[in-house]
PDB file of C-alpha atoms in Angstrom:
ATOM      1  CA  MET A  16     200.486 174.223 155.777  1.00 50.00           C
ATOM      2  CA  ARG A  17     201.152 172.449 159.067  1.00 48.00           C
ATOM      3  CA  ASP A  18     200.096 168.442 159.017  1.00 48.00           C
ATOM      4  CA  GLY A  19     196.963 168.884 161.196  1.00 49.00           C
ATOM      5  CA  GLU A  20     195.760 171.579 158.673  1.00 48.00           C
ATOM      6  CA  ILE A  21     196.126 169.355 155.747  1.00 41.00           C
ATOM      7  CA  ILE A  22     194.267 166.618 156.972  1.00 44.00           C
ATOM      8  CA  LEU A  23     191.382 169.019 157.880  1.00 44.00           C
ATOM      9  CA  ALA A  24     191.427 170.057 154.281  1.00 45.00           C
ATOM     10  CA  THR A  25     191.553 166.871 152.625  1.00 43.00           C
ATOM     11  CA  ARG A  26     188.857 165.843 155.078  1.00 48.00           C
ATOM     12  CA  ARG A  27     186.745 168.827 153.637  1.00 47.00           C
ATOM     13  CA  VAL A  28     187.709 167.564 150.227  1.00 38.00           C
ATOM     14  CA  ARG A  29     186.358 164.354 150.922  1.00 45.00           C
ATOM     15  CA  GLN A  30     183.251 165.394 152.567  1.00 46.00           C
ATOM     16  CA  GLY A  31     182.583 167.822 149.856  1.00 44.00           C
ATOM     17  CA  LEU A  32     182.877 164.893 147.255  1.00 37.00           C
ATOM     18  CA  LEU A  33     180.832 162.755 148.825  1.00 40.00           C
ATOM     19  CA  GLY A  34     178.281 165.615 149.608  1.00 43.00           C
ATOM     20  CA  TYR A  35     178.462 165.912 145.610  1.00 41.00           C
ATOM     21  CA  VAL A  36     177.710 161.849 145.149  1.00 41.00           C
ATOM     22  CA  ALA A  37     175.174 161.401 147.871  1.00 46.00           C
ATOM     23  CA  PRO A  38     172.005 163.702 146.340  1.00 46.00           C
ATOM     24  CA  SER A  39     172.757 161.554 143.109  1.00 54.00           C
ATOM     25  CA  ALA A  40     172.384 158.535 144.724  1.00 52.00           C
ATOM     26  CA  ARG A  41     169.660 159.359 146.759  1.00 55.00           C
ATOM     27  CA  MET A  42     167.886 160.602 143.516  1.00 51.00           C
ATOM     28  CA  ALA A  43     168.643 157.251 141.888  1.00 49.00           C
ATOM     29  CA  GLN A  44     167.245 155.624 144.865  1.00 55.00           C
ATOM     30  CA  ARG A  45     163.983 158.025 144.667  1.00 54.00           C
ATOM     31  CA  ILE A  46     163.848 157.471 140.855  1.00 45.00           C
ATOM     32  CA  SER A  47     163.815 153.635 141.131  1.00 53.00           C
ATOM     33  CA  ARG A  48     161.134 153.743 143.947  1.00 57.00           C
ATOM     34  CA  ARG A  49     158.927 155.539 141.698  1.00 53.00           C
ATOM     35  CA  THR A  50     159.687 153.588 138.910  1.00 47.00           C
ATOM     36  CA  MET A  51     158.609 150.792 140.856  1.00 48.00           C
ATOM     37  CA  LEU A  52     155.503 151.991 142.182  1.00 45.00           C
ATOM     38  CA  LEU A  53     154.266 152.973 138.380  1.00 45.00           C
ATOM     39  CA  ALA A  54     155.288 149.482 137.408  1.00 41.00           C
ATOM     40  CA  ALA A  55     153.340 148.075 140.247  1.00 42.00           C
ATOM     41  CA  GLY A  56     150.501 150.365 139.466  1.00 44.00           C
ATOM     42  CA  ALA A  57     150.399 149.679 135.640  1.00 38.00           C
ATOM     43  CA  VAL A  58     150.291 145.619 136.435  1.00 35.00           C
ATOM     44  CA  ALA A  59     147.287 146.003 139.134  1.00 38.00           C
ATOM     45  CA  LEU A  60     145.437 148.316 136.233  1.00 38.00           C
ATOM     46  CA  ARG A  61     146.450 145.586 133.745  1.00 38.00           C
ATOM     47  CA  ALA A  62     144.970 142.902 136.201  1.00 36.00           C
ATOM     48  CA  ARG A  63     141.746 145.026 136.882  1.00 56.00           C
ATOM     49  CA  ALA A  64     140.903 145.286 133.514  1.00 72.00           C
ATOM     50  CA  ALA A  65     138.294 143.322 131.214  1.00 82.00           C
ATOM     51  CA  PRO A  66     139.199 140.910 129.018  1.00 91.00           C
ATOM     52  CA  ALA A  67     138.432 141.884 125.255  1.00 94.00           C
ATOM     53  CA  VAL A  68     135.362 138.971 125.698  1.00 95.00           C
ATOM     54  CA  PRO A  69     133.599 138.590 129.011  1.00 94.00           C
ATOM     55  CA  GLY A  70     133.998 135.088 130.613  1.00 93.00           C
ATOM     56  CA  SER A  71     130.232 134.939 130.764  1.00 94.00           C
ATOM     57  CA  PHE A  72     129.488 136.164 127.343  1.00 97.00           C
ATOM     58  CA  ASP A  73     127.110 133.639 125.848  1.00 98.00           C
ATOM     59  CA  HIS A  74     125.579 135.069 122.444  1.00 98.00           C
ATOM     60  CA  LEU A  75     125.036 138.423 120.617  1.00 98.00           C
ATOM     61  CA  GLN A  76     121.795 139.322 119.009  1.00 97.00           C
ATOM     62  CA  LEU A  77     121.960 140.723 115.755  1.00 98.00           C
ATOM     63  CA  GLY A  78     118.168 141.899 115.298  1.00 97.00           C
ATOM     64  CA  CYS A  79     116.687 142.731 111.765  1.00 97.00           C
ATOM     65  CA  GLY A  80     113.325 142.975 110.241  1.00 97.00           C
ATOM     66  CA  ASP A  81     113.995 140.184 107.647  1.00 97.00           C
ATOM     67  CA  LEU A  82     116.036 137.081 108.314  1.00 98.00           C
ATOM     68  CA  ASP A  83     117.296 136.508 104.977  1.00 97.00           C
ATOM     69  CA  GLN A  84     118.371 140.119 104.709  1.00 97.00           C
ATOM     70  CA  GLY A  85     120.318 139.575 108.131  1.00 98.00           C
ATOM     71  CA  VAL A  86     121.951 136.685 106.937  1.00 98.00           C
ATOM     72  CA  ASP A  87     122.955 138.273 103.634  1.00 98.00           C
ATOM     73  CA  PHE A  88     124.414 141.119 105.552  1.00 98.00           C
ATOM     74  CA  VAL A  89     126.604 139.386 107.619  1.00 98.00           C
ATOM     75  CA  GLU A  90     127.710 136.924 104.810  1.00 98.00           C
ATOM     76  CA  ARG A  91     129.239 139.672 102.853  1.00 98.00           C
ATOM     77  CA  ARG A  92     130.898 140.913 105.616  1.00 97.00           C
ATOM     78  CA  LEU A  93     132.388 138.242 107.291  1.00 98.00           C
ATOM     79  CA  GLY A  94     132.289 135.479 104.528  1.00 98.00           C
ATOM     80  CA  VAL A  95     130.512 132.703 106.306  1.00 98.00           C
ATOM     81  CA  ARG A  96     126.598 132.053 106.041  1.00 98.00           C
ATOM     82  CA  ALA A  97     124.561 131.603 109.242  1.00 98.00           C
ATOM     83  CA  ALA A  98     122.571 128.499 109.494  1.00 97.00           C
ATOM     84  CA  MET A  99     118.924 128.215 110.033  1.00 95.00           C
ATOM     85  CA  GLY A 100     118.494 127.848 114.032  1.00 93.00           C
ATOM     86  CA  GLY A 101     114.897 127.808 114.274  1.00 91.00           C
ATOM     87  CA  VAL A 102     111.595 129.362 115.816  1.00 91.00           C
ATOM     88  CA  HIS A 103     110.532 130.609 119.157  1.00 89.00           C
ATOM     89  CA  PRO A 104     106.851 129.610 119.360  1.00 87.00           C
ATOM     90  CA  GLY A 105     104.645 132.288 120.872  1.00 90.00           C
ATOM     91  CA  ARG A 106     107.327 134.798 120.609  1.00 91.00           C
ATOM     92  CA  GLY A 107     107.008 135.750 116.911  1.00 95.00           C
ATOM     93  CA  SER A 108     110.569 135.021 116.046  1.00 95.00           C
ATOM     94  CA  ARG A 109     113.167 132.813 114.493  1.00 95.00           C
ATOM     95  CA  ASN A 110     116.755 132.844 114.136  1.00 96.00           C
ATOM     96  CA  ALA A 111     119.957 131.845 112.316  1.00 97.00           C
ATOM     97  CA  LEU A 112     123.423 131.202 113.868  1.00 98.00           C
ATOM     98  CA  LEU A 113     127.421 131.463 113.383  1.00 98.00           C
ATOM     99  CA  SER A 114     129.532 129.601 116.100  1.00 98.00           C
ATOM    100  CA  PHE A 115     132.491 132.013 117.560  1.00 97.00           C
ATOM    101  CA  GLY A 116     134.199 129.098 119.240  1.00 93.00           C
ATOM    102  CA  ASP A 117     133.452 126.958 122.482  1.00 89.00           C
ATOM    103  CA  ARG A 118     129.902 127.912 123.840  1.00 94.00           C
ATOM    104  CA  GLN A 119     129.894 131.522 122.326  1.00 97.00           C
ATOM    105  CA  TYR A 120     127.766 132.694 119.153  1.00 98.00           C
ATOM    106  CA  LEU A 121     126.301 135.317 117.156  1.00 98.00           C
ATOM    107  CA  GLU A 122     122.338 134.929 116.896  1.00 98.00           C
ATOM    108  CA  ILE A 123     120.536 136.950 113.996  1.00 98.00           C
ATOM    109  CA  ILE A 124     117.079 137.084 114.914  1.00 98.00           C
ATOM    110  CA  ALA A 125     114.126 138.219 113.209  1.00 98.00           C
ATOM    111  CA  PRO A 126     110.092 138.049 113.057  1.00 97.00           C
ATOM    112  CA  ASP A 127     108.895 134.753 112.221  1.00 96.00           C
ATOM    113  CA  PRO A 128     106.524 135.167 108.962  1.00 95.00           C
ATOM    114  CA  ALA A 129     104.572 131.988 110.226  1.00 95.00           C
ATOM    115  CA  GLN A 130     103.702 133.824 113.523  1.00 95.00           C
ATOM    116  CA  PRO A 131     101.258 136.442 113.851  1.00 95.00           C
ATOM    117  CA  ARG A 132     102.715 139.933 114.052  1.00 93.00           C
ATOM    118  CA  SER A 133     101.168 140.346 117.197  1.00 94.00           C
ATOM    119  CA  ASN A 134     103.633 137.543 118.860  1.00 94.00           C
ATOM    120  CA  ASP A 135     106.597 139.464 118.081  1.00 93.00           C
ATOM    121  CA  VAL A 136     107.181 140.710 121.642  1.00 89.00           C
ATOM    122  CA  ARG A 137     110.282 142.397 120.783  1.00 90.00           C
ATOM    123  CA  GLN A 138     108.878 143.917 117.122  1.00 94.00           C
ATOM    124  CA  LEU A 139     111.584 143.065 115.391  1.00 96.00           C
ATOM    125  CA  TYR A 140     109.399 143.906 112.234  1.00 95.00           C
ATOM    126  CA  LYS A 141     110.142 147.838 112.966  1.00 96.00           C
ATOM    127  CA  ILE A 142     113.759 147.102 112.410  1.00 96.00           C
ATOM    128  CA  GLU A 143     114.959 148.775 109.277  1.00 95.00           C
ATOM    129  CA  ALA A 144     118.415 147.848 109.240  1.00 96.00           C
ATOM    130  CA  PRO A 145     120.773 145.025 111.132  1.00 97.00           C
ATOM    131  CA  ARG A 146     121.489 146.226 114.574  1.00 96.00           C
ATOM    132  CA  LEU A 147     122.736 144.597 117.852  1.00 97.00           C
ATOM    133  CA  ILE A 148     119.734 144.360 120.075  1.00 96.00           C
ATOM    134  CA  GLY A 149     120.853 142.502 123.551  1.00 96.00           C
ATOM    135  CA  TRP A 150     123.374 139.985 124.637  1.00 98.00           C
ATOM    136  CA  ALA A 151     123.214 136.911 126.831  1.00 98.00           C
ATOM    137  CA  ALA A 152     125.398 136.072 129.608  1.00 98.00           C
ATOM    138  CA  HIS A 153     125.311 131.852 130.676  1.00 97.00           C
ATOM    139  CA  VAL A 154     125.053 130.589 134.032  1.00 96.00           C
ATOM    140  CA  ASP A 155     125.246 127.031 135.617  1.00 95.00           C
ATOM    141  CA  ASP A 156     122.747 127.512 138.200  1.00 95.00           C
ATOM    142  CA  MET A 157     119.922 129.973 137.670  1.00 96.00           C
ATOM    143  CA  ASP A 158     118.661 129.346 141.278  1.00 94.00           C
ATOM    144  CA  ALA A 159     122.170 130.495 142.488  1.00 95.00           C
ATOM    145  CA  LEU A 160     122.134 133.536 140.388  1.00 96.00           C
ATOM    146  CA  ALA A 161     118.410 134.732 141.605  1.00 96.00           C
ATOM    147  CA  ARG A 162     119.760 134.303 145.317  1.00 95.00           C
ATOM    148  CA  GLN A 163     122.785 136.132 144.312  1.00 94.00           C
ATOM    149  CA  LEU A 164     120.277 139.031 142.955  1.00 95.00           C
ATOM    150  CA  THR A 165     117.977 138.920 145.284  1.00 95.00           C
ATOM    151  CA  ALA A 166     120.800 139.453 148.054  1.00 93.00           C
ATOM    152  CA  ALA A 167     121.838 142.415 146.281  1.00 90.00           C
ATOM    153  CA  LYS A 168     118.617 143.596 145.883  1.00 93.00           C
ATOM    154  CA  VAL A 169     118.484 143.840 142.201  1.00 94.00           C
ATOM    155  CA  ALA A 170     115.436 143.371 140.984  1.00 96.00           C
ATOM    156  CA  PHE A 171     114.491 140.856 138.367  1.00 97.00           C
ATOM    157  CA  ASP A 172     111.784 138.726 136.794  1.00 96.00           C
ATOM    158  CA  PRO A 173     111.354 135.129 137.786  1.00 94.00           C
ATOM    159  CA  PRO A 174     113.230 132.680 135.829  1.00 95.00           C
ATOM    160  CA  ARG A 175     111.411 131.146 133.062  1.00 93.00           C
ATOM    161  CA  PRO A 176     111.838 128.114 130.556  1.00 92.00           C
ATOM    162  CA  GLY A 177     112.378 128.605 127.066  1.00 89.00           C
ATOM    163  CA  SER A 178     112.894 126.431 123.923  1.00 87.00           C
ATOM    164  CA  ARG A 179     113.038 126.178 120.350  1.00 85.00           C
ATOM    165  CA  LYS A 180     112.762 123.557 117.745  1.00 83.00           C
ATOM    166  CA  ARG A 181     115.531 122.997 115.491  1.00 85.00           C
ATOM    167  CA  PRO A 182     114.759 122.316 111.493  1.00 83.00           C
ATOM    168  CA  SER A 183     115.793 119.013 112.481  1.00 85.00           C
ATOM    169  CA  GLY A 184     113.010 118.165 114.736  1.00 85.00           C
ATOM    170  CA  GLN A 185     115.206 118.514 117.969  1.00 87.00           C
ATOM    171  CA  VAL A 186     113.842 120.730 120.728  1.00 87.00           C
ATOM    172  CA  LEU A 187     116.615 122.757 122.432  1.00 91.00           C
ATOM    173  CA  ARG A 188     115.737 124.075 125.970  1.00 93.00           C
ATOM    174  CA  TRP A 189     116.999 126.747 128.760  1.00 94.00           C
ATOM    175  CA  LYS A 190     116.076 128.953 131.607  1.00 96.00           C
ATOM    176  CA  LEU A 191     116.035 132.657 131.079  1.00 96.00           C
ATOM    177  CA  LEU A 192     116.329 135.421 133.676  1.00 97.00           C
ATOM    178  CA  PHE A 193     115.921 139.045 132.686  1.00 97.00           C
ATOM    179  CA  LEU A 194     116.665 141.817 135.029  1.00 97.00           C
ATOM    180  CA  ARG A 195     113.802 144.645 135.480  1.00 96.00           C
ATOM    181  CA  ASP A 196     116.399 147.092 134.391  1.00 95.00           C
ATOM    182  CA  ASP A 197     118.548 145.925 131.618  1.00 95.00           C
ATOM    183  CA  GLN A 198     119.827 149.961 131.072  1.00 93.00           C
ATOM    184  CA  GLY A 199     118.145 149.649 127.432  1.00 88.00           C
ATOM    185  CA  GLY A 200     119.820 146.605 126.457  1.00 90.00           C
ATOM    186  CA  LEU A 201     123.258 147.657 127.890  1.00 96.00           C
ATOM    187  CA  LEU A 202     122.909 144.537 130.423  1.00 97.00           C
ATOM    188  CA  PRO A 203     122.369 141.086 129.359  1.00 98.00           C
ATOM    189  CA  PHE A 204     119.667 138.876 130.008  1.00 97.00           C
ATOM    190  CA  PHE A 205     121.010 135.320 131.656  1.00 98.00           C
ATOM    191  CA  ILE A 206     120.680 131.865 130.098  1.00 98.00           C
ATOM    192  CA  GLU A 207     121.350 128.430 131.654  1.00 97.00           C
ATOM    193  CA  TRP A 208     121.223 125.687 128.933  1.00 96.00           C
ATOM    194  CA  ASP A 209     119.391 122.303 130.095  1.00 95.00           C
ATOM    195  CA  LYS A 210     122.004 119.661 130.752  1.00 91.00           C
ATOM    196  CA  GLU A 211     120.477 117.619 128.273  1.00 89.00           C
ATOM    197  CA  SER A 212     120.575 120.111 124.886  1.00 89.00           C
ATOM    198  CA  PRO A 213     123.569 120.719 123.183  1.00 89.00           C
ATOM    199  CA  HIS A 214     125.142 124.030 123.239  1.00 94.00           C
ATOM    200  CA  PRO A 215     124.091 125.973 119.760  1.00 94.00           C
ATOM    201  CA  ALA A 216     127.498 127.082 119.224  1.00 96.00           C
ATOM    202  CA  SER A 217     128.685 123.412 119.351  1.00 93.00           C
ATOM    203  CA  ASP A 218     127.304 122.675 115.577  1.00 92.00           C
ATOM    204  CA  ALA A 219     126.509 126.329 113.882  1.00 96.00           C
ATOM    205  CA  PRO A 220     129.068 127.151 111.146  1.00 98.00           C
ATOM    206  CA  GLY A 221     132.258 128.169 112.467  1.00 97.00           C
ATOM    207  CA  GLY A 222     135.263 130.379 111.131  1.00 97.00           C
ATOM    208  CA  CYS A 223     134.275 133.593 112.516  1.00 98.00           C
ATOM    209  CA  ARG A 224     135.657 135.287 115.849  1.00 97.00           C
ATOM    210  CA  LEU A 225     134.424 137.520 118.439  1.00 98.00           C
ATOM    211  CA  ASP A 226     137.446 139.893 118.588  1.00 98.00           C
ATOM    212  CA  ARG A 227     136.255 142.653 121.201  1.00 97.00           C
ATOM    213  CA  PHE A 228     132.872 143.422 123.271  1.00 98.00           C
ATOM    214  CA  GLU A 229     132.189 146.344 125.133  1.00 97.00           C
ATOM    215  CA  LEU A 230     129.363 148.434 126.690  1.00 98.00           C
ATOM    216  CA  LYS A 231     129.552 152.344 126.130  1.00 97.00           C
ATOM    217  CA  SER A 232     127.736 154.555 128.182  1.00 96.00           C
ATOM    218  CA  PRO A 233     127.925 158.468 129.387  1.00 96.00           C
ATOM    219  CA  GLN A 234     128.226 157.182 132.749  1.00 95.00           C
ATOM    220  CA  PRO A 235     130.679 154.849 132.491  1.00 96.00           C
ATOM    221  CA  ASP A 236     131.718 154.763 136.293  1.00 96.00           C
ATOM    222  CA  GLN A 237     128.145 153.809 137.342  1.00 95.00           C
ATOM    223  CA  LEU A 238     127.745 151.231 134.578  1.00 96.00           C
ATOM    224  CA  ARG A 239     131.177 149.468 135.744  1.00 95.00           C
ATOM    225  CA  ALA A 240     129.494 149.789 139.466  1.00 94.00           C
ATOM    226  CA  THR A 241     126.595 147.762 138.200  1.00 94.00           C
ATOM    227  CA  VAL A 242     128.273 145.047 135.966  1.00 95.00           C
ATOM    228  CA  SER A 243     130.643 144.468 138.902  1.00 93.00           C
ATOM    229  CA  SER A 244     127.938 143.958 141.354  1.00 91.00           C
ATOM    230  CA  LEU A 245     126.694 141.306 138.961  1.00 94.00           C
ATOM    231  CA  LYS A 246     130.059 139.939 138.532  1.00 91.00           C
ATOM    232  CA  LEU A 247     130.509 140.254 134.771  1.00 94.00           C
ATOM    233  CA  ASP A 248     133.801 141.075 133.312  1.00 93.00           C
ATOM    234  CA  VAL A 249     132.695 143.097 130.568  1.00 96.00           C
ATOM    235  CA  ALA A 250     134.813 146.092 129.532  1.00 96.00           C
ATOM    236  CA  VAL A 251     132.803 149.504 129.895  1.00 97.00           C
ATOM    237  CA  SER A 252     134.053 152.892 127.891  1.00 96.00           C
ATOM    238  CA  SER A 253     132.499 156.503 127.733  1.00 96.00           C
ATOM    239  CA  ALA A 254     130.802 157.504 124.959  1.00 96.00           C
ATOM    240  CA  PRO A 255     128.036 160.349 123.836  1.00 96.00           C
ATOM    241  CA  GLN A 256     125.052 157.592 123.919  1.00 94.00           C
ATOM    242  CA  PRO A 257     124.795 154.384 125.481  1.00 95.00           C
ATOM    243  CA  ALA A 258     125.442 151.147 123.084  1.00 96.00           C
ATOM    244  CA  ILE A 259     126.764 147.821 122.490  1.00 97.00           C
ATOM    245  CA  HIS A 260     129.981 147.427 120.746  1.00 97.00           C
ATOM    246  CA  ALA A 261     130.963 144.251 119.128  1.00 98.00           C
ATOM    247  CA  THR A 262     133.795 143.386 116.498  1.00 98.00           C
ATOM    248  CA  LEU A 263     133.839 140.656 114.488  1.00 98.00           C
ATOM    249  CA  SER A 264     136.032 139.080 111.913  1.00 98.00           C
ATOM    250  CA  GLY A 265     135.798 135.956 109.719  1.00 98.00           C
ATOM    251  CA  PRO A 266     137.367 135.054 106.419  1.00 98.00           C
ATOM    252  CA  LYS A 267     136.399 137.793 104.430  1.00 97.00           C
ATOM    253  CA  GLY A 268     137.194 140.786 107.060  1.00 97.00           C
ATOM    254  CA  LYS A 269     136.040 142.142 109.924  1.00 97.00           C
ATOM    255  CA  LEU A 270     132.541 143.652 110.834  1.00 98.00           C
ATOM    256  CA  SER A 271     132.060 146.399 113.635  1.00 97.00           C
ATOM    257  CA  LEU A 272     128.922 147.041 115.203  1.00 96.00           C
ATOM    258  CA  PRO A 273     127.318 149.181 115.125  1.00 94.00           C
ATOM    259  CA  VAL A 274     128.273 150.010 111.280  1.00 79.00           C
TER     260      VAL A 274
END
């Protein structure tokens, strides 16, 4: 073999070797890019995911036909006894409270036997076993919320004042705003606490936590769009029937609602 032929053959071998290596390098680059894209997507999904408990969450309402029975039910599961909160004059109800920590609490609400049954606007007396009946989201400026809802063409009843007298005689005051369509209780009512009123969570019995709060719906995408328009960072998942789900924990154990 002449020198020129040897050189040409050597080049071909090298080209063959390089041709063998190069596809592997390109494949590695493609895999690397794909991995980076998947990782970026995962980060984006985590960033968009709702927290375990909404930042706007104020309180959860556990309705029952008898307040003492409702308090006993929660104490058996969590190991903390709710304290009497007070009565709602003209609305036929009274409540007992448990604190979840900073400005978040559980309201066990039942008929007030001292008021006529006709005042029980939520017909709590018909509830046979404790169940979740609603939740509240807090706002700092109710008038600003009303303007926001009006601009978004979301129907609501005008904000109205509320109050409750504590056993100590102290009166708590707030403003409430109810949506015309709360989707069967899945969507919250909104509450703005009076600046002169202490928040109920500040002195209600503690030791319990709200570990997770979410809404379930047979049409989760539609519900997600609605809560997003209301600027509520609440988790939504799919289920055959609409429901509020909450997981509570205390010194004695956990309580998942619905039971």
